[in-house]
């Protein structure tokens, strides 16, 4: 790990050095080629400009090509990120339209417990399905128990959070009445109680 960190630092240092070199090369070569002759003469660089004109032109081409490649790379990354974001949103929209009762019940737990993070069983089918559809994401803290499957912390993704609401999750508006409360309790995922019992036993 230390060797990898050292390699990354070395690479970043070299990249910054190359960027600075190319920037100065672009500025100096373009100045020598495009500044008015009167200014070049005042600076005493007319002789250098005449004798090294081909080298200066080549330096300008190389430095300009470097920054053009940087720009293309940035635009390509932005395009890939935009496409990826668009594809994720499409997958989320499709999944939201076809939630089953168990998946809705699982997502309701984030609202019922008023918690942005829940510990969920990693091998649960609903958990895996929602993770694959970018509705929830694992943020670590894996725990392994002898009496049940492994758990990890999950949260609703930022993209899904913008789209989920009470209507989609079939949560009552405002404070639920007794009948609505009983319905919500009855529909809670079975593993919620199992996790609570396991934590008490571990504690």
PDB file of C-alpha atoms in Angstrom, residues 20-199:
ATOM      1  CA  UNK A  20       3.761  23.536 -16.083  1.00  0.00           C
ATOM      2  CA  UNK A  21       6.439  22.884 -18.702  1.00  0.00           C
ATOM      3  CA  UNK A  22       3.918  22.711 -21.517  1.00  0.00           C
ATOM      4  CA  UNK A  23       2.130  25.836 -20.320  1.00  0.00           C
ATOM      5  CA  UNK A  24       5.335  27.870 -20.303  1.00  0.00           C
ATOM      6  CA  UNK A  25       6.338  26.406 -23.660  1.00  0.00           C
ATOM      7  CA  UNK A  26       2.998  27.442 -25.161  1.00  0.00           C
ATOM      8  CA  UNK A  27       3.202  30.952 -23.719  1.00  0.00           C
ATOM      9  CA  UNK A  28       6.825  31.583 -24.727  1.00  0.00           C
ATOM     10  CA  UNK A  29       6.637  30.075 -28.203  1.00  0.00           C
ATOM     11  CA  UNK A  30       3.364  31.855 -29.047  1.00  0.00           C
ATOM     12  CA  UNK A  31       4.801  35.124 -27.734  1.00  0.00           C
ATOM     13  CA  UNK A  32       7.929  34.803 -29.877  1.00  0.00           C
ATOM     14  CA  UNK A  33       5.875  34.000 -32.968  1.00  0.00           C
ATOM     15  CA  UNK A  34       2.965  36.407 -32.639  1.00  0.00           C
ATOM     16  CA  UNK A  35       4.205  39.446 -30.705  1.00  0.00           C
ATOM     17  CA  UNK A  36       4.724  42.560 -32.893  1.00  0.00           C
ATOM     18  CA  UNK A  37       8.233  42.929 -34.322  1.00  0.00           C
ATOM     19  CA  UNK A  38       8.736  46.218 -32.466  1.00  0.00           C
ATOM     20  CA  UNK A  39       8.296  44.513 -29.090  1.00  0.00           C
ATOM     21  CA  UNK A  40      10.557  41.614 -30.115  1.00  0.00           C
ATOM     22  CA  UNK A  41      13.254  44.121 -31.115  1.00  0.00           C
ATOM     23  CA  UNK A  42      12.914  46.029 -27.830  1.00  0.00           C
ATOM     24  CA  UNK A  43      13.367  42.772 -25.928  1.00  0.00           C
ATOM     25  CA  UNK A  44      16.415  41.928 -28.008  1.00  0.00           C
ATOM     26  CA  UNK A  45      14.925  38.639 -29.155  1.00  0.00           C
ATOM     27  CA  UNK A  46      14.785  39.257 -32.898  1.00  0.00           C
ATOM     28  CA  UNK A  47      17.972  37.265 -33.506  1.00  0.00           C
ATOM     29  CA  UNK A  48      16.685  34.320 -31.485  1.00  0.00           C
ATOM     30  CA  UNK A  49      13.349  34.492 -33.272  1.00  0.00           C
ATOM     31  CA  UNK A  50      14.980  34.353 -36.692  1.00  0.00           C
ATOM     32  CA  UNK A  51      17.554  31.644 -35.922  1.00  0.00           C
ATOM     33  CA  UNK A  52      15.225  29.342 -33.957  1.00  0.00           C
ATOM     34  CA  UNK A  53      11.981  29.924 -35.838  1.00  0.00           C
ATOM     35  CA  UNK A  54      11.499  26.272 -36.793  1.00  0.00           C
ATOM     36  CA  UNK A  55      12.211  25.098 -33.238  1.00  0.00           C
ATOM     37  CA  UNK A  56       9.835  27.701 -31.797  1.00  0.00           C
ATOM     38  CA  UNK A  57       7.105  26.649 -34.241  1.00  0.00           C
ATOM     39  CA  UNK A  58       7.614  22.983 -33.347  1.00  0.00           C
ATOM     40  CA  UNK A  59       7.445  23.816 -29.628  1.00  0.00           C
ATOM     41  CA  UNK A  60       4.177  25.668 -30.191  1.00  0.00           C
ATOM     42  CA  UNK A  61       2.701  22.706 -32.069  1.00  0.00           C
ATOM     43  CA  UNK A  62       3.735  20.205 -29.379  1.00  0.00           C
ATOM     44  CA  UNK A  63       2.439  22.293 -26.469  1.00  0.00           C
ATOM     45  CA  UNK A  64      -0.797  23.135 -28.312  1.00  0.00           C
ATOM     46  CA  UNK A  65      -1.296  19.441 -29.127  1.00  0.00           C
ATOM     47  CA  UNK A  66      -0.761  18.584 -25.449  1.00  0.00           C
ATOM     48  CA  UNK A  67      -3.488  20.978 -24.290  1.00  0.00           C
ATOM     49  CA  UNK A  68      -5.784  19.921 -27.125  1.00  0.00           C
ATOM     50  CA  UNK A  69      -5.368  16.302 -25.975  1.00  0.00           C
ATOM     51  CA  UNK A  70      -6.126  17.432 -22.401  1.00  0.00           C
ATOM     52  CA  UNK A  71      -9.280  19.167 -23.605  1.00  0.00           C
ATOM     53  CA  UNK A  72     -10.406  16.116 -25.601  1.00  0.00           C
ATOM     54  CA  UNK A  73      -9.736  13.899 -22.586  1.00  0.00           C
ATOM     55  CA  UNK A  74     -11.805  16.199 -20.364  1.00  0.00           C
ATOM     56  CA  UNK A  75     -14.675  16.288 -22.869  1.00  0.00           C
ATOM     57  CA  UNK A  76     -14.558  12.502 -23.213  1.00  0.00           C
ATOM     58  CA  UNK A  77     -14.678  12.051 -19.429  1.00  0.00           C
ATOM     59  CA  UNK A  78     -17.581  14.495 -19.195  1.00  0.00           C
ATOM     60  CA  UNK A  79     -19.415  12.652 -21.965  1.00  0.00           C
ATOM     61  CA  UNK A  80     -18.893   9.264 -20.323  1.00  0.00           C
ATOM     62  CA  UNK A  81     -20.017  10.633 -16.959  1.00  0.00           C
ATOM     63  CA  UNK A  82     -23.127  12.188 -18.529  1.00  0.00           C
ATOM     64  CA  UNK A  83     -23.988   8.944 -20.342  1.00  0.00           C
ATOM     65  CA  UNK A  84     -23.401   6.910 -17.188  1.00  0.00           C
ATOM     66  CA  UNK A  85     -25.598   9.256 -15.128  1.00  0.00           C
ATOM     67  CA  UNK A  86     -28.312   9.103 -17.785  1.00  0.00           C
ATOM     68  CA  UNK A  87     -28.187   5.304 -17.905  1.00  0.00           C
ATOM     69  CA  UNK A  88     -28.352   5.047 -14.093  1.00  0.00           C
ATOM     70  CA  UNK A  89     -31.384   7.358 -14.004  1.00  0.00           C
ATOM     71  CA  UNK A  90     -33.081   5.258 -16.671  1.00  0.00           C
ATOM     72  CA  UNK A  91     -32.466   2.083 -14.649  1.00  0.00           C
ATOM     73  CA  UNK A  92     -33.795   3.773 -11.493  1.00  0.00           C
ATOM     74  CA  UNK A  93     -36.943   5.003 -13.295  1.00  0.00           C
ATOM     75  CA  UNK A  94     -37.607   1.536 -14.686  1.00  0.00           C
ATOM     76  CA  UNK A  95     -37.131  -0.086 -11.287  1.00  0.00           C
ATOM     77  CA  UNK A  96     -39.398   2.433  -9.523  1.00  0.00           C
ATOM     78  CA  UNK A  97     -42.214   1.554 -11.927  1.00  0.00           C
ATOM     79  CA  UNK A  98     -41.938  -2.124 -10.998  1.00  0.00           C
ATOM     80  CA  UNK A  99     -41.287  -2.158  -7.241  1.00  0.00           C
ATOM     81  CA  UNK A 100     -42.699  -5.232  -5.555  1.00  0.00           C
ATOM     82  CA  UNK A 101     -44.246  -5.083  -2.082  1.00  0.00           C
ATOM     83  CA  UNK A 102     -41.099  -6.376  -0.382  1.00  0.00           C
ATOM     84  CA  UNK A 103     -38.848  -3.791  -2.016  1.00  0.00           C
ATOM     85  CA  UNK A 104     -41.244  -0.985  -1.064  1.00  0.00           C
ATOM     86  CA  UNK A 105     -41.336  -2.263   2.526  1.00  0.00           C
ATOM     87  CA  UNK A 106     -37.544  -2.293   2.662  1.00  0.00           C
ATOM     88  CA  UNK A 107     -37.282   1.277   1.391  1.00  0.00           C
ATOM     89  CA  UNK A 108     -39.977   2.442   3.806  1.00  0.00           C
ATOM     90  CA  UNK A 109     -37.689   1.444   6.664  1.00  0.00           C
ATOM     91  CA  UNK A 110     -35.405   4.381   5.871  1.00  0.00           C
ATOM     92  CA  UNK A 111     -38.387   6.699   6.438  1.00  0.00           C
ATOM     93  CA  UNK A 112     -39.954   4.806   9.342  1.00  0.00           C
ATOM     94  CA  UNK A 113     -36.671   4.694  11.234  1.00  0.00           C
ATOM     95  CA  UNK A 114     -35.805   8.271  10.174  1.00  0.00           C
ATOM     96  CA  UNK A 115     -32.314   7.076   9.358  1.00  0.00           C
ATOM     97  CA  UNK A 116     -30.245   7.720   6.210  1.00  0.00           C
ATOM     98  CA  UNK A 117     -28.324   4.474   6.830  1.00  0.00           C
ATOM     99  CA  UNK A 118     -29.630   0.990   7.606  1.00  0.00           C
ATOM    100  CA  UNK A 119     -27.830  -2.264   8.332  1.00  0.00           C
ATOM    101  CA  UNK A 120     -29.235  -4.822   5.873  1.00  0.00           C
ATOM    102  CA  UNK A 121     -28.508  -8.484   5.043  1.00  0.00           C
ATOM    103  CA  UNK A 122     -26.236  -8.621   2.032  1.00  0.00           C
ATOM    104  CA  UNK A 123     -27.685 -11.840   0.596  1.00  0.00           C
ATOM    105  CA  UNK A 124     -31.305 -10.659   0.772  1.00  0.00           C
ATOM    106  CA  UNK A 125     -32.878 -10.724  -2.702  1.00  0.00           C
ATOM    107  CA  UNK A 126     -34.577  -7.343  -2.325  1.00  0.00           C
ATOM    108  CA  UNK A 127     -31.349  -5.761  -1.096  1.00  0.00           C
ATOM    109  CA  UNK A 128     -29.429  -7.203  -4.041  1.00  0.00           C
ATOM    110  CA  UNK A 129     -32.123  -6.161  -6.525  1.00  0.00           C
ATOM    111  CA  UNK A 130     -32.275  -2.572  -5.220  1.00  0.00           C
ATOM    112  CA  UNK A 131     -28.492  -2.346  -5.187  1.00  0.00           C
ATOM    113  CA  UNK A 132     -28.249  -3.574  -8.777  1.00  0.00           C
ATOM    114  CA  UNK A 133     -30.839  -0.969  -9.816  1.00  0.00           C
ATOM    115  CA  UNK A 134     -28.857   1.854  -8.116  1.00  0.00           C
ATOM    116  CA  UNK A 135     -31.675   2.515  -5.633  1.00  0.00           C
ATOM    117  CA  UNK A 136     -29.493   1.771  -2.608  1.00  0.00           C
ATOM    118  CA  UNK A 137     -25.736   1.405  -2.247  1.00  0.00           C
ATOM    119  CA  UNK A 138     -23.466  -0.370   0.207  1.00  0.00           C
ATOM    120  CA  UNK A 139     -21.214   1.964   2.194  1.00  0.00           C
ATOM    121  CA  UNK A 140     -19.259  -0.667   4.122  1.00  0.00           C
ATOM    122  CA  UNK A 141     -19.261  -1.787   7.762  1.00  0.00           C
ATOM    123  CA  UNK A 142     -19.702  -5.454   6.866  1.00  0.00           C
ATOM    124  CA  UNK A 143     -20.457  -7.702   9.830  1.00  0.00           C
ATOM    125  CA  UNK A 144     -20.519 -11.484   9.871  1.00  0.00           C
ATOM    126  CA  UNK A 145     -22.559 -13.514  12.360  1.00  0.00           C
ATOM    127  CA  UNK A 146     -22.612 -17.205  13.092  1.00  0.00           C
ATOM    128  CA  UNK A 147     -26.419 -17.341  13.380  1.00  0.00           C
ATOM    129  CA  UNK A 148     -27.416 -15.309  10.311  1.00  0.00           C
ATOM    130  CA  UNK A 149     -26.135 -13.911   7.020  1.00  0.00           C
ATOM    131  CA  UNK A 150     -23.628 -11.088   6.787  1.00  0.00           C
ATOM    132  CA  UNK A 151     -24.899  -7.522   7.009  1.00  0.00           C
ATOM    133  CA  UNK A 152     -23.593  -4.174   5.799  1.00  0.00           C
ATOM    134  CA  UNK A 153     -24.615  -0.543   5.944  1.00  0.00           C
ATOM    135  CA  UNK A 154     -26.699   0.773   3.049  1.00  0.00           C
ATOM    136  CA  UNK A 155     -28.085   4.145   2.071  1.00  0.00           C
ATOM    137  CA  UNK A 156     -30.433   5.380  -0.647  1.00  0.00           C
ATOM    138  CA  UNK A 157     -28.446   6.752  -3.565  1.00  0.00           C
ATOM    139  CA  UNK A 158     -28.598  10.453  -4.338  1.00  0.00           C
ATOM    140  CA  UNK A 159     -30.223   9.822  -7.732  1.00  0.00           C
ATOM    141  CA  UNK A 160     -32.947   7.621  -6.211  1.00  0.00           C
ATOM    142  CA  UNK A 161     -33.537  10.003  -3.298  1.00  0.00           C
ATOM    143  CA  UNK A 162     -34.608  12.695  -5.777  1.00  0.00           C
ATOM    144  CA  UNK A 163     -37.262  10.385  -7.240  1.00  0.00           C
ATOM    145  CA  UNK A 164     -38.674   8.544  -4.213  1.00  0.00           C
ATOM    146  CA  UNK A 165     -41.664  10.002  -2.379  1.00  0.00           C
ATOM    147  CA  UNK A 166     -44.480   8.941  -0.061  1.00  0.00           C
ATOM    148  CA  UNK A 167     -46.774   8.111  -2.959  1.00  0.00           C
ATOM    149  CA  UNK A 168     -44.260   5.757  -4.596  1.00  0.00           C
ATOM    150  CA  UNK A 169     -43.477   4.042  -1.282  1.00  0.00           C
ATOM    151  CA  UNK A 170     -47.180   4.039  -0.309  1.00  0.00           C
ATOM    152  CA  UNK A 171     -46.614   5.908   2.905  1.00  0.00           C
ATOM    153  CA  UNK A 172     -49.571   7.808   4.375  1.00  0.00           C
ATOM    154  CA  UNK A 173     -49.521  11.592   4.174  1.00  0.00           C
ATOM    155  CA  UNK A 174     -48.977  13.159   7.570  1.00  0.00           C
ATOM    156  CA  UNK A 175     -49.359  11.172  10.796  1.00  0.00           C
ATOM    157  CA  UNK A 176     -50.706   7.661  10.079  1.00  0.00           C
ATOM    158  CA  UNK A 177     -53.919   6.562  11.795  1.00  0.00           C
ATOM    159  CA  UNK A 178     -54.211   3.318  13.731  1.00  0.00           C
ATOM    160  CA  UNK A 179     -55.218   1.252  10.696  1.00  0.00           C
ATOM    161  CA  UNK A 180     -52.403   2.654   8.542  1.00  0.00           C
ATOM    162  CA  UNK A 181     -49.903   2.116  11.356  1.00  0.00           C
ATOM    163  CA  UNK A 182     -50.922  -1.525  11.727  1.00  0.00           C
ATOM    164  CA  UNK A 183     -50.608  -2.014   7.972  1.00  0.00           C
ATOM    165  CA  UNK A 184     -47.087  -0.541   7.955  1.00  0.00           C
ATOM    166  CA  UNK A 185     -45.991  -2.688  10.905  1.00  0.00           C
ATOM    167  CA  UNK A 186     -47.439  -5.815   9.321  1.00  0.00           C
ATOM    168  CA  UNK A 187     -45.660  -5.164   6.010  1.00  0.00           C
ATOM    169  CA  UNK A 188     -42.204  -4.565   7.546  1.00  0.00           C
ATOM    170  CA  UNK A 189     -39.503  -6.955   6.277  1.00  0.00           C
ATOM    171  CA  UNK A 190     -39.052  -9.984   8.511  1.00  0.00           C
ATOM    172  CA  UNK A 191     -35.288  -9.498   8.772  1.00  0.00           C
ATOM    173  CA  UNK A 192     -35.723  -6.171  10.593  1.00  0.00           C
ATOM    174  CA  UNK A 193     -36.755  -7.962  13.781  1.00  0.00           C
ATOM    175  CA  UNK A 194     -34.108 -10.630  13.217  1.00  0.00           C
ATOM    176  CA  UNK A 195     -31.380  -7.984  13.002  1.00  0.00           C
ATOM    177  CA  UNK A 196     -32.592  -6.324  16.174  1.00  0.00           C
ATOM    178  CA  UNK A 197     -32.560  -9.653  18.008  1.00  0.00           C
ATOM    179  CA  UNK A 198     -29.082 -10.475  16.733  1.00  0.00           C
ATOM    180  CA  UNK A 199     -27.679  -7.133  17.864  1.00  0.00           C
TER     181      UNK A 199
END
